[in-house]
Coordinates of C-alpha atoms and ligand atoms in Angstrom, one line a residue:
M1 CA 29.6 2.4 -27.7
E2 CA 26.4 4.3 -27.9
I3 CA 23.7 3.2 -25.4
I4 CA 20.2 4.6 -25.4
H5 CA 18.5 4.2 -22.0
V6 CA 14.7 4.4 -22.2
S7 CA 12.9 4.9 -18.9
A8 CA 9.8 6.4 -17.2
E9 CA 12.0 8.0 -14.5
C10 CA 15.3 9.7 -14.3
Y11 CA 16.5 11.8 -11.3
P12 CA 16.5 14.8 -11.0
V13 CA 14.0 15.2 -13.9
A14 CA 11.3 12.9 -12.5
K15 CA 11.6 10.3 -9.7
A16 CA 9.2 8.1 -7.9
G17 CA 11.7 5.7 -6.5
G18 CA 15.0 3.9 -7.0
L19 CA 14.4 3.5 -10.8
G20 CA 14.9 7.3 -11.1
D21 CA 18.1 7.2 -9.1
V22 CA 19.6 4.4 -11.2
V23 CA 18.7 6.0 -14.6
G24 CA 20.0 9.3 -13.3
A25 CA 23.3 7.8 -12.4
L26 CA 24.2 4.8 -14.5
P27 CA 24.4 6.8 -17.8
K28 CA 26.5 9.5 -16.2
Y29 CA 29.1 7.0 -15.1
Q30 CA 29.0 5.2 -18.4
C31 CA 29.8 8.5 -20.1
K32 CA 32.6 9.0 -17.6
S33 CA 34.0 5.6 -18.5
G34 CA 34.2 6.5 -22.2
D35 CA 30.9 5.2 -23.6
I36 CA 28.2 7.5 -25.0
A37 CA 25.1 6.9 -22.9
K38 CA 21.9 8.9 -23.5
V39 CA 18.5 8.9 -21.8
I40 CA 15.1 9.3 -23.4
M41 CA 12.0 9.6 -21.2
P42 CA 8.5 11.2 -21.2
M43 CA 8.1 14.9 -20.7
Y44 CA 6.1 15.4 -17.6
R45 CA 5.3 18.7 -16.0
T46 CA 8.0 18.7 -13.4
K47 CA 10.1 21.4 -11.8
F48 CA 13.1 20.3 -13.8
L49 CA 11.3 20.9 -17.0
Y50 CA 10.4 24.5 -16.2
E51 CA 13.8 25.4 -14.6
N52 CA 15.8 24.4 -17.7
D53 CA 16.1 25.4 -21.3
W54 CA 15.4 23.0 -24.1
T55 CA 16.0 22.7 -27.8
V56 CA 13.8 20.8 -30.3
D57 CA 15.6 17.7 -31.6
F58 CA 12.9 16.1 -33.6
K59 CA 9.3 16.3 -34.6
G60 CA 7.3 13.3 -35.6
S61 CA 4.0 11.7 -35.7
A62 CA 2.6 8.2 -35.2
N63 CA -0.5 6.2 -34.6
L64 CA -1.8 4.6 -31.4
G65 CA -4.5 2.4 -32.9
N66 CA -6.9 4.8 -34.6
W67 CA -5.5 7.8 -32.8
Y68 CA -3.0 9.9 -34.8
F69 CA -0.6 11.9 -32.6
D70 CA 2.2 14.3 -33.0
F71 CA 5.2 14.2 -30.8
T72 CA 8.3 16.4 -30.2
V73 CA 11.6 15.3 -28.9
I74 CA 13.3 18.0 -26.9
K75 CA 16.9 18.0 -25.6
E76 CA 18.7 19.5 -22.6
P77 CA 21.5 21.2 -24.6
T78 CA 24.2 21.7 -21.9
N79 CA 24.9 18.1 -20.8
K80 CA 24.0 19.3 -17.3
L81 CA 23.4 15.8 -16.0
G82 CA 26.6 14.3 -17.5
F83 CA 24.7 12.7 -20.4
D84 CA 22.4 13.8 -23.2
L85 CA 18.9 13.9 -22.0
F86 CA 15.9 13.8 -24.3
L87 CA 12.2 14.2 -23.4
I88 CA 9.3 13.2 -25.5
D89 CA 6.3 15.5 -25.5
I90 CA 3.0 14.0 -26.5
N91 CA 0.5 16.7 -25.9
G92 CA -2.2 15.8 -23.4
L93 CA -0.9 12.3 -22.8
L94 CA 2.5 12.6 -21.1
D95 CA 2.7 16.2 -20.0
R96 CA 1.1 15.7 -16.7
Q97 CA 2.1 16.3 -13.1
K98 CA 2.5 12.7 -12.0
I99 CA 4.6 10.0 -13.6
Y100 CA 2.2 7.1 -13.0
G101 CA -1.2 6.4 -11.6
Y102 CA -3.6 7.5 -14.5
D103 CA -6.3 5.3 -15.9
D104 CA -4.7 5.6 -19.4
D105 CA -1.2 4.6 -18.3
A106 CA -1.3 1.8 -20.9
E107 CA -2.0 4.3 -23.7
R108 CA 0.5 6.8 -22.3
F109 CA 3.5 4.4 -22.1
T110 CA 2.6 2.5 -25.3
A111 CA 2.5 5.8 -27.2
F112 CA 5.8 6.9 -25.6
Q113 CA 7.4 3.7 -26.7
I114 CA 6.2 4.0 -30.3
A115 CA 7.5 7.6 -30.3
V116 CA 10.9 6.4 -29.0
V117 CA 11.3 3.8 -31.7
S118 CA 10.0 6.1 -34.4
W119 CA 12.6 8.7 -33.3
I120 CA 15.5 6.2 -33.3
S121 CA 14.5 4.8 -36.6
S122 CA 14.7 8.3 -38.1
W123 CA 18.4 8.5 -37.4
E124 CA 21.0 8.2 -40.1
H125 CA 23.0 5.9 -37.9
Q126 CA 22.0 3.1 -35.4
P127 CA 22.9 3.0 -31.8
D128 CA 24.8 0.0 -30.4
V129 CA 22.3 -0.8 -27.7
V130 CA 18.8 0.2 -26.7
H131 CA 18.5 -0.4 -22.9
C132 CA 15.0 -0.5 -21.6
H133 CA 14.0 -0.2 -17.9
D134 CA 11.0 -2.0 -16.5
H135 CA 7.6 -2.7 -18.1
H136 CA 6.9 0.9 -19.2
T137 CA 9.6 0.5 -21.9
A138 CA 9.6 -3.3 -22.3
L139 CA 7.6 -3.5 -25.5
I140 CA 10.4 -1.8 -27.4
P141 CA 12.4 -5.0 -28.2
F142 CA 9.2 -6.5 -29.7
M143 CA 8.6 -3.4 -31.7
M144 CA 12.2 -3.3 -33.0
K145 CA 12.1 -6.9 -34.1
Y146 CA 8.5 -7.5 -35.2
C147 CA 6.8 -4.2 -36.2
Y148 CA 7.2 -3.9 -40.0
D149 CA 7.9 -0.1 -39.9
F150 CA 10.9 -0.6 -37.5
Q151 CA 12.4 -3.9 -38.7
H152 CA 15.5 -2.2 -39.9
L153 CA 16.3 -1.8 -36.2
S154 CA 16.1 -5.5 -35.6
T155 CA 19.9 -5.9 -35.6
V156 CA 20.3 -3.3 -32.8
S157 CA 21.0 -5.0 -29.5
T158 CA 18.4 -4.7 -26.8
V159 CA 18.7 -5.1 -23.1
V160 CA 15.8 -5.1 -20.6
T161 CA 16.6 -4.4 -17.0
I162 CA 14.0 -5.5 -14.4
H163 CA 13.9 -3.1 -11.4
N164 CA 10.6 -4.6 -10.2
G165 CA 9.0 -7.7 -11.6
Q166 CA 5.8 -7.2 -9.5
Y167 CA 4.5 -4.7 -12.0
Q168 CA 4.2 -6.0 -15.6
G169 CA 1.9 -3.5 -17.4
W170 CA -0.7 -6.1 -18.4
M171 CA -3.1 -5.1 -21.1
G172 CA -6.1 -6.9 -22.6
W173 CA -5.7 -8.2 -26.2
D174 CA -8.3 -5.5 -27.3
K175 CA -5.3 -3.1 -27.0
S176 CA -3.2 -5.1 -29.5
L177 CA -4.2 -2.6 -32.2
Y178 CA -2.1 0.0 -30.4
I179 CA 1.1 -1.8 -31.5
P180 CA 2.1 -0.6 -34.9
R181 CA 1.6 -3.1 -37.8
W182 CA 3.3 -6.3 -36.5
D183 CA 4.0 -9.8 -37.6
L184 CA 0.9 -11.6 -36.4
W185 CA 2.8 -14.9 -36.2
K186 CA 4.6 -13.4 -33.3
R187 CA 1.6 -13.1 -31.1
G188 CA 3.2 -15.5 -28.5
M189 CA 6.0 -12.9 -28.0
L190 CA 3.5 -10.5 -26.6
D191 CA 1.2 -12.9 -24.7
W192 CA 1.4 -14.3 -21.2
A193 CA -1.5 -16.1 -19.7
G194 CA -4.0 -14.6 -22.1
S195 CA -3.0 -10.9 -21.9
I196 CA -0.5 -8.7 -23.5
N197 CA 2.2 -8.7 -20.9
P198 CA 4.9 -6.0 -21.7
L199 CA 7.4 -7.2 -19.1
A200 CA 7.1 -10.8 -20.3
S201 CA 7.4 -9.6 -23.9
G202 CA 10.6 -7.7 -22.9
V203 CA 12.1 -10.8 -21.3
K204 CA 11.2 -12.9 -24.4
C205 CA 12.4 -10.5 -27.0
A206 CA 15.4 -8.7 -25.5
D207 CA 18.8 -10.0 -26.3
K208 CA 19.8 -9.8 -22.7
V209 CA 17.8 -9.5 -19.5
T210 CA 19.3 -8.0 -16.3
T211 CA 18.0 -7.4 -12.9
V212 CA 19.4 -5.3 -10.1
S213 CA 20.9 -7.8 -7.7
W214 CA 22.2 -11.4 -7.9
S215 CA 19.8 -12.8 -5.3
Y216 CA 16.8 -11.2 -7.0
M217 CA 17.7 -12.9 -10.2
D218 CA 17.5 -16.2 -8.4
E219 CA 14.3 -15.3 -6.6
L220 CA 12.5 -14.4 -9.8
R221 CA 12.5 -18.0 -10.8
E222 CA 10.5 -18.8 -7.7
N223 CA 8.5 -15.6 -7.1
A224 CA 7.8 -13.3 -10.1
N225 CA 4.1 -12.5 -9.9
G226 CA 3.3 -15.3 -12.4
L227 CA 6.4 -15.1 -14.6
E228 CA 8.5 -17.7 -12.7
A229 CA 8.5 -20.2 -15.5
L230 CA 9.6 -17.6 -18.0
F231 CA 12.5 -16.6 -15.9
E232 CA 13.5 -20.2 -15.5
F233 CA 13.3 -20.7 -19.3
E234 CA 15.3 -17.5 -20.1
K235 CA 17.9 -17.9 -17.5
G236 CA 20.6 -18.4 -20.1
K237 CA 20.4 -14.8 -21.2
S238 CA 19.7 -13.3 -17.8
V239 CA 22.2 -11.8 -15.4
G240 CA 22.1 -10.0 -12.0
I241 CA 24.1 -6.8 -11.7
L242 CA 24.0 -5.1 -8.3
N243 CA 23.0 -1.4 -8.5
G244 CA 25.5 1.2 -7.6
I245 CA 24.8 4.5 -5.9
D246 CA 25.7 8.0 -7.1
N247 CA 28.5 9.0 -4.7
E248 CA 28.3 12.6 -5.9
V249 CA 24.7 12.9 -4.8
W250 CA 24.9 10.7 -1.8
N251 CA 28.0 11.9 0.0
P252 CA 27.8 13.1 3.6
S253 CA 30.9 15.3 3.3
T254 CA 29.5 17.3 0.4
D255 CA 25.7 16.9 0.6
T256 CA 24.1 20.3 0.0
Y257 CA 20.8 19.1 1.5
I258 CA 22.3 18.9 5.0
E259 CA 23.9 21.6 7.1
N260 CA 26.2 19.5 9.1
R261 CA 28.4 17.5 6.7
F262 CA 30.7 14.8 7.9
T263 CA 33.3 12.3 6.9
V264 CA 34.3 8.8 8.2
K265 CA 36.5 10.5 10.8
T266 CA 33.9 12.9 12.0
V267 CA 30.8 10.6 11.7
T268 CA 30.1 10.4 15.5
K269 CA 29.9 14.2 15.9
G270 CA 28.2 14.7 12.5
K271 CA 25.5 12.2 13.2
E272 CA 24.9 13.7 16.6
Q273 CA 24.4 17.2 15.0
N274 CA 22.0 16.0 12.3
K275 CA 20.1 13.8 14.8
Q276 CA 19.7 16.9 17.0
I277 CA 18.1 18.8 14.1
L278 CA 15.8 15.9 13.4
C279 CA 14.8 15.4 17.0
N280 CA 14.1 19.1 17.4
Q281 CA 12.0 19.1 14.2
F282 CA 10.0 16.0 15.1
G283 CA 9.9 16.3 18.9
L284 CA 12.0 13.2 19.6
D285 CA 14.3 12.3 22.5
I286 CA 17.9 12.6 21.3
T287 CA 19.3 10.3 24.0
K288 CA 17.5 7.2 22.5
P289 CA 18.5 5.3 19.4
L290 CA 16.6 6.6 16.4
F291 CA 15.1 4.0 14.0
V292 CA 13.7 5.3 10.7
F293 CA 11.9 4.1 7.7
I294 CA 12.0 5.9 4.3
G295 CA 10.0 4.6 1.4
R296 CA 6.8 3.7 -0.3
L297 CA 4.1 2.6 2.2
V298 CA 3.1 -0.5 0.4
G299 CA 2.9 -4.3 1.0
E300 CA 6.1 -4.9 -1.0
K301 CA 8.0 -2.9 1.5
A302 CA 6.1 -4.6 4.3
A303 CA 5.1 -1.1 5.5
D304 CA 1.9 -2.7 6.9
I305 CA 3.9 -4.4 9.7
L306 CA 5.5 -1.1 10.8
P307 CA 2.8 0.0 13.2
G308 CA 2.6 -3.4 14.9
A309 CA 6.3 -3.8 15.1
I310 CA 6.9 -0.3 16.4
R311 CA 4.2 -0.8 19.1
T312 CA 5.7 -4.1 20.1
A313 CA 9.2 -2.7 20.2
I314 CA 8.2 0.3 22.3
H315 CA 6.5 -2.1 24.7
Q316 CA 9.4 -4.6 24.8
T317 CA 12.1 -1.9 25.3
Q318 CA 9.9 0.1 27.6
G319 CA 10.1 3.1 25.4
D320 CA 13.8 3.0 25.0
A321 CA 13.9 3.8 21.2
C322 CA 12.6 6.6 18.9
F323 CA 11.0 6.1 15.5
L324 CA 10.6 8.4 12.5
I325 CA 8.7 7.5 9.3
L326 CA 9.0 9.3 6.0
G327 CA 6.8 7.8 3.3
S328 CA 3.6 7.8 1.3
G329 CA 1.5 5.1 -0.2
E330 CA -1.5 3.1 0.8
T331 CA -4.1 5.2 2.6
S332 CA -4.8 2.8 5.4
I333 CA -1.1 2.5 6.3
E334 CA -0.6 6.2 6.0
W335 CA -3.6 6.7 8.3
E336 CA -2.4 4.3 11.0
L337 CA 1.2 5.7 11.0
Q338 CA -0.2 9.2 11.3
Q339 CA -2.6 8.2 14.1
M340 CA 0.3 6.8 16.2
T341 CA 1.9 10.2 16.4
N342 CA -0.8 11.1 19.1
E343 CA -0.1 7.9 21.1
Y344 CA 3.7 8.1 21.4
K345 CA 4.6 11.7 21.6
G346 CA 8.3 12.3 22.2
I347 CA 9.4 8.9 20.8
Y348 CA 7.5 8.5 17.5
N349 CA 6.7 10.7 14.6
A350 CA 5.8 10.5 10.9
Y351 CA 6.0 12.7 7.8
I352 CA 3.5 11.4 5.3
G353 CA 4.6 12.6 1.9
Y354 CA 7.6 12.7 -0.4
N355 CA 10.5 14.9 0.6
E356 CA 13.9 14.5 -1.0
Q357 CA 15.7 17.0 1.2
L358 CA 14.3 15.5 4.4
S359 CA 15.3 12.0 3.3
H360 CA 19.0 13.2 3.2
L361 CA 18.7 14.6 6.7
I362 CA 17.2 11.4 7.9
Y363 CA 19.9 9.2 6.4
A364 CA 22.4 11.6 8.1
G365 CA 20.8 11.8 11.5
A366 CA 19.4 8.3 12.1
D367 CA 21.0 5.5 13.9
F368 CA 19.1 2.6 12.3
L369 CA 17.2 2.2 9.0
L370 CA 14.3 -0.3 8.9
M371 CA 13.7 -2.3 5.7
P372 CA 11.5 -5.3 6.3
S373 CA 10.7 -5.6 2.6
R374 CA 8.8 -8.6 1.3
V375 CA 10.3 -8.0 -2.1
E376 CA 13.4 -5.9 -2.7
P377 CA 15.0 -6.3 -6.1
C378 CA 18.0 -4.2 -5.0
G379 CA 17.1 -1.4 -2.6
L380 CA 19.1 1.7 -2.6
N381 CA 18.0 3.1 0.8
Q382 CA 20.2 0.6 2.7
M383 CA 23.2 1.6 0.6
Y384 CA 22.5 5.3 1.2
A385 CA 22.1 4.6 4.9
M386 CA 25.4 2.9 5.1
R387 CA 27.2 5.7 3.3
Y388 CA 25.8 8.0 6.0
G389 CA 26.8 5.7 8.8
T390 CA 23.3 4.4 9.6
V391 CA 23.0 0.8 10.5
P392 CA 20.5 -1.1 8.2
V393 CA 18.0 -3.5 9.8
V394 CA 16.9 -5.6 6.8
R395 CA 14.9 -8.7 5.9
S396 CA 17.2 -11.2 4.2
T397 CA 15.9 -10.9 0.6
G398 CA 17.0 -9.7 -2.8
G399 CA 19.5 -6.9 -2.9
L400 CA 19.3 -6.5 0.9
K401 CA 20.8 -9.9 1.3
D402 CA 23.5 -9.0 -1.2
T403 CA 24.6 -5.8 0.5
V404 CA 24.1 -6.2 4.3
T405 CA 25.7 -8.7 6.7
D406 CA 24.6 -9.4 10.2
M407 CA 26.6 -7.9 13.1
G408 CA 26.5 -11.4 14.7
D409 CA 28.8 -12.7 11.9
T410 CA 32.5 -12.0 11.6
D411 CA 32.9 -8.4 10.5
G412 CA 29.2 -8.1 10.2
F413 CA 27.8 -4.5 10.2
G414 CA 24.0 -4.6 10.0
I415 CA 21.0 -6.5 11.4
R416 CA 19.3 -9.2 9.3
F417 CA 16.1 -11.2 9.9
N418 CA 14.2 -13.7 7.9
N419 CA 10.5 -13.0 8.0
A420 CA 8.5 -9.9 7.3
T421 CA 6.6 -10.3 10.5
I422 CA 5.9 -8.0 13.5
D423 CA 7.8 -10.3 15.8
D424 CA 10.9 -10.6 13.7
L425 CA 11.1 -6.9 13.1
A426 CA 10.4 -6.0 16.7
Y427 CA 13.1 -8.5 17.8
S428 CA 15.6 -6.9 15.4
I429 CA 14.8 -3.5 16.8
G430 CA 15.5 -4.9 20.2
R431 CA 18.9 -6.0 19.0
G432 CA 19.5 -2.5 17.7
V433 CA 18.6 -1.0 21.0
A434 CA 21.0 -3.3 22.8
V435 CA 24.0 -2.7 20.4
Y436 CA 23.3 1.1 20.6
Q437 CA 24.6 1.0 24.2
D438 CA 27.9 -0.3 23.0
K439 CA 29.4 3.0 21.7
K440 CA 32.6 1.3 20.4
H441 CA 30.7 -1.3 18.4
M442 CA 28.4 1.4 16.9
E443 CA 31.4 3.5 15.9
W444 CA 33.1 0.6 14.3
M445 CA 30.0 -0.4 12.3
R446 CA 29.5 3.2 11.2
K447 CA 33.0 3.7 10.0
H448 CA 33.2 0.3 8.3
M449 CA 29.9 0.8 6.4
M450 CA 30.8 4.3 5.2
Q451 CA 33.9 2.9 3.5
I452 CA 32.2 0.1 1.6
D453 CA 32.4 0.8 -2.2
H454 CA 29.0 0.7 -3.8
S455 CA 29.9 3.3 -6.4
W456 CA 28.8 3.0 -10.0
E457 CA 32.4 3.4 -11.1
S458 CA 33.0 -0.2 -10.1
T459 CA 29.7 -1.5 -11.6
V460 CA 29.5 0.1 -15.0
F461 CA 32.0 -2.4 -16.4
E462 CA 29.6 -5.2 -15.7
Y463 CA 27.0 -3.5 -18.0
R464 CA 29.7 -3.1 -20.6
Q465 CA 30.4 -6.8 -20.5
V466 CA 26.7 -7.4 -21.1
Y467 CA 26.6 -5.1 -24.1
Q468 CA 29.8 -6.5 -25.5
S469 CA 28.5 -10.1 -25.3
L470 CA 25.8 -9.0 -27.8
K471 CA 28.1 -7.9 -30.5
Ligands
ADP1 P1 11.9 1.6 -4.6 O1 12.4 2.1 -5.8 O2 11.4 0.2 -4.6 O3 10.9 2.5 -3.9 P2 14.6 1.9 -3.6 O4 15.2 1.6 -2.2 O5 15.3 1.4 -4.7 O6 13.1 1.5 -3.5 O7 14.6 3.5 -3.8 C1 13.8 4.4 -3.1 C2 14.3 5.8 -3.4 O8 13.2 6.7 -3.2 C3 15.4 6.3 -2.5 O9 16.1 7.3 -3.1 C4 14.6 6.9 -1.3 O10 15.4 7.8 -0.6 C5 13.5 7.5 -2.1 N1 12.3 7.7 -1.3 C6 11.3 6.8 -1.1 N2 10.3 7.4 -0.5 C7 10.6 8.6 -0.2 C8 9.9 9.7 0.4 N3 8.7 9.6 1.0 N4 10.6 10.9 0.4 C9 11.8 11.0 -0.1 N5 12.5 10.1 -0.7 C10 11.9 8.9 -0.8
GLC2 C1 12.9 -0.9 -7.9 C2 13.1 -1.8 -6.7 C3 14.2 -1.5 -5.8 C4 15.4 -1.1 -6.7 C5 15.1 0.0 -7.6 C6 16.2 0.5 -8.5 O1 12.1 0.2 -7.5 O2 11.9 -2.0 -6.0 O3 14.5 -2.6 -5.0 O4 16.5 -0.6 -5.8 O5 14.1 -0.4 -8.5 O6 16.8 -0.6 -9.2

């Protein structure tokens, strides 16, 4: 089967979060399992671009409304990532430092999608599936079905995977001229509540819709930033498939980002050594349990309650825990978390920014990982943490609910709570501080979690079932 993944992110080419990790791994494991999976994404100015050689695969041109543009599809020729990787270069539009966050993102990603579909429609053969990820690529099923120039692709199966339903790519109807000549009777397939809504369009037009955990699939019917009724209506073609993790990248016994590697057998010593490095680097007390947070500092992740919860926990445990934050996001949250470093020297520190290497060291050296997320479609951090023997402290939502159990339950190995509030999180930190004293229990949880199989190897077949159901 030939599957074309279309995405705005793909690790290690360009990553802003978990979407990048998934698109960097799923195709690799699909190829290993015998399918032909390929990735096409925008060409940004990233380190990966400059450090690798590229060949030109295709040159084309298209229109975005009245703007005529040329594009080039380049290919990484050595199959370095375990799948064929293609980048689309649209001069001046995509070739920038950042992935998102520009005023013209609507133009950037619409042009990208037009180029992708033009490229695929130039082939002599047709792929089996075009698999789109999130709203940046979700207009493609509409284009393949209802744009006159691409209608010969209307029989190719399309899948849209929702990694995050909060962002939908809304555009005013004034931008409808960007979409190449389309069947005007199909206006309803683009519209939601008076705007062009690319994510809603993807859900309506794709042959199958997936999201990245089972619980999130259910939650979308009740909380989907305005699209609840649509998810209810389309539930017959929707399915939740829990993300896997790339065990080659996230493996404490081979991880090249950390000096002190460890296995299930050596986790106690390995964690101690990594924790020592972290504590030296951030001036923290190694004798205390280390609670960490890694992620985007935004409301969705409930990063706004971190300062309050950490203050409360420090007060309630009389300073018997250490905290380390790695993240970037909303300025006010960054500022407060940074300010606190002066207040709690020796037990609290923060690294405001993005640092892949440091994230590996933190998963390896921490005792507990905090994830109070308000919304968490899947969450990869908790799975990485578990693989490195770090106990997840999570709110019971989405993928967190599907991957973490509570230590109070039979064979439970994490800490769960219900509300994204300062009190619930502080209380859960208190439970962590208490269990940390019980060395045997901690060791059992670490070893147990490290052996849970979240590999893509065991997940790719679920995607294959989805594709086969479309034949
Ligand atoms: P989301 O995609 O919603 O941000 P996920 O849990 O799916 O959440 O994935 C987050 C990914 O981004 C993980 O690989 C995590 O380690 C990484 N990450 C997030 N913030 C940072 C950061 N500041 N520095 C390094 N890695 C980060
Ligand atoms: C999104 C979600 C996150 C998920 C990731 C990968 O960024 O917020 O929960 O793990 O996509 O699917």
